[in-house]
């Protein structure tokens, strides 16, 4: 693989022996796992495949990845460039899958955690919150026990097992273990509508998936009842909507899952196969696409919840929210608050992005990876 700088008379930046499946591209950098010759005699060459390089789009510079000793890379499972850090999930020749990070985007990485679940075609071992620095979701398998999803709120220094609030279950106190489907590729607004609001699916031990939602930044989740498709939300996460495909109904909540309502879309035997949100603020709608059982006709329905809201939200309709972390609400010298719409405020949230304010707080060495 040869990389050339077109803005500098096609000068060579680097030239390595690599194939497509070993190239991981992000919005600002790319990681290339390549083979380096370690022995050459005549026409005979022997290569080492445990080498990786990161190329930065802006600086057009590259760095060689240095993982801790005794971790020869067999596979790179994930490469993430986010919140000013590099994250790498890699598997060695002993089939250990571990997470590493470089907090200053340098070539030197430290180990965060191991015993991660193996990557599959659709699901990855970890998922990093795109809006809350330091929040990592990870599917961890301790000592060959069952794999469960954990959360870290301090950039991987500690992990706690996530619980699902499912009062209808037989789990202890109604809180169950979970194994989430952590997507490798996704549109952030599909799963992270707001800093505190997350939608995702979990894999049930009986072989089916359930859709779950968190209203507190991922500390706990709730099962969204009867939804057989990805959950949608409108009004800045204030209205949560699920879809019953076969019965052609929507299930929705205005109060973070305390109360659910349902609405039949069609009295005919039709099936929902897709839903999407269109528009913003007072023009925001949910469009639902369906078909009949014989797949001979299609239908499109749009749901407008905004007619219930008589006014845009004002400052009295919001309350400050911050994530509770391992050391309280302070993280790396900052305490960040987001203005969250109150549950009982029936108004239109006109803010495209979350409003926030920051307070300085004590900074501890334990807040950083070393």
JSON list of C-alpha atoms in Angstrom, two decimals, residues 1 9 14 27 36 57 62 85 89 99 110 119 130 143 195 204 210 229 233 252 258 278 288 325 347 359 364:
[
{"chain": "A", "resi": 1, "resn": "UNK", "atom": "CA", "xyz": [0.00, 0.00, 0.00]},
{"chain": "A", "resi": 9, "resn": "UNK", "atom": "CA", "xyz": [3.64, 16.81, -6.19]},
{"chain": "A", "resi": 14, "resn": "UNK", "atom": "CA", "xyz": [4.72, 5.87, 3.30]},
{"chain": "A", "resi": 27, "resn": "UNK", "atom": "CA", "xyz": [-13.12, 10.81, 10.41]},
{"chain": "A", "resi": 36, "resn": "UNK", "atom": "CA", "xyz": [7.37, -5.78, 7.90]},
{"chain": "A", "resi": 57, "resn": "UNK", "atom": "CA", "xyz": [-5.26, 13.42, 7.84]},
{"chain": "A", "resi": 62, "resn": "UNK", "atom": "CA", "xyz": [2.23, 9.02, 10.65]},
{"chain": "A", "resi": 85, "resn": "UNK", "atom": "CA", "xyz": [-7.54, 9.92, 22.05]},
{"chain": "A", "resi": 89, "resn": "UNK", "atom": "CA", "xyz": [-8.97, -3.27, 20.26]},
{"chain": "A", "resi": 99, "resn": "UNK", "atom": "CA", "xyz": [-8.37, -2.61, 24.67]},
{"chain": "A", "resi": 110, "resn": "UNK", "atom": "CA", "xyz": [-1.38, 1.56, 27.59]},
{"chain": "A", "resi": 119, "resn": "UNK", "atom": "CA", "xyz": [-15.77, -9.29, 17.23]},
{"chain": "A", "resi": 130, "resn": "UNK", "atom": "CA", "xyz": [-19.55, 9.99, 21.18]},
{"chain": "A", "resi": 143, "resn": "UNK", "atom": "CA", "xyz": [-12.55, -16.21, 33.16]},
{"chain": "A", "resi": 195, "resn": "UNK", "atom": "CA", "xyz": [-25.94, 12.84, 26.19]},
{"chain": "A", "resi": 204, "resn": "UNK", "atom": "CA", "xyz": [-31.49, -12.34, 25.00]},
{"chain": "A", "resi": 210, "resn": "UNK", "atom": "CA", "xyz": [-34.86, -6.83, 22.68]},
{"chain": "A", "resi": 229, "resn": "UNK", "atom": "CA", "xyz": [-37.46, -2.46, 15.48]},
{"chain": "A", "resi": 233, "resn": "UNK", "atom": "CA", "xyz": [-37.23, 9.49, 19.33]},
{"chain": "A", "resi": 252, "resn": "UNK", "atom": "CA", "xyz": [-44.68, 5.54, 22.76]},
{"chain": "A", "resi": 258, "resn": "UNK", "atom": "CA", "xyz": [-42.94, 5.40, 33.24]},
{"chain": "A", "resi": 278, "resn": "UNK", "atom": "CA", "xyz": [-37.92, 13.78, 9.25]},
{"chain": "A", "resi": 288, "resn": "UNK", "atom": "CA", "xyz": [-43.62, 4.76, 8.86]},
{"chain": "A", "resi": 325, "resn": "UNK", "atom": "CA", "xyz": [-19.11, 8.88, 37.53]},
{"chain": "A", "resi": 347, "resn": "UNK", "atom": "CA", "xyz": [-43.27, 21.89, 24.90]},
{"chain": "A", "resi": 359, "resn": "UNK", "atom": "CA", "xyz": [-17.47, 24.11, 36.22]},
{"chain": "A", "resi": 364, "resn": "UNK", "atom": "CA", "xyz": [-6.76, 13.63, 40.21]}
]
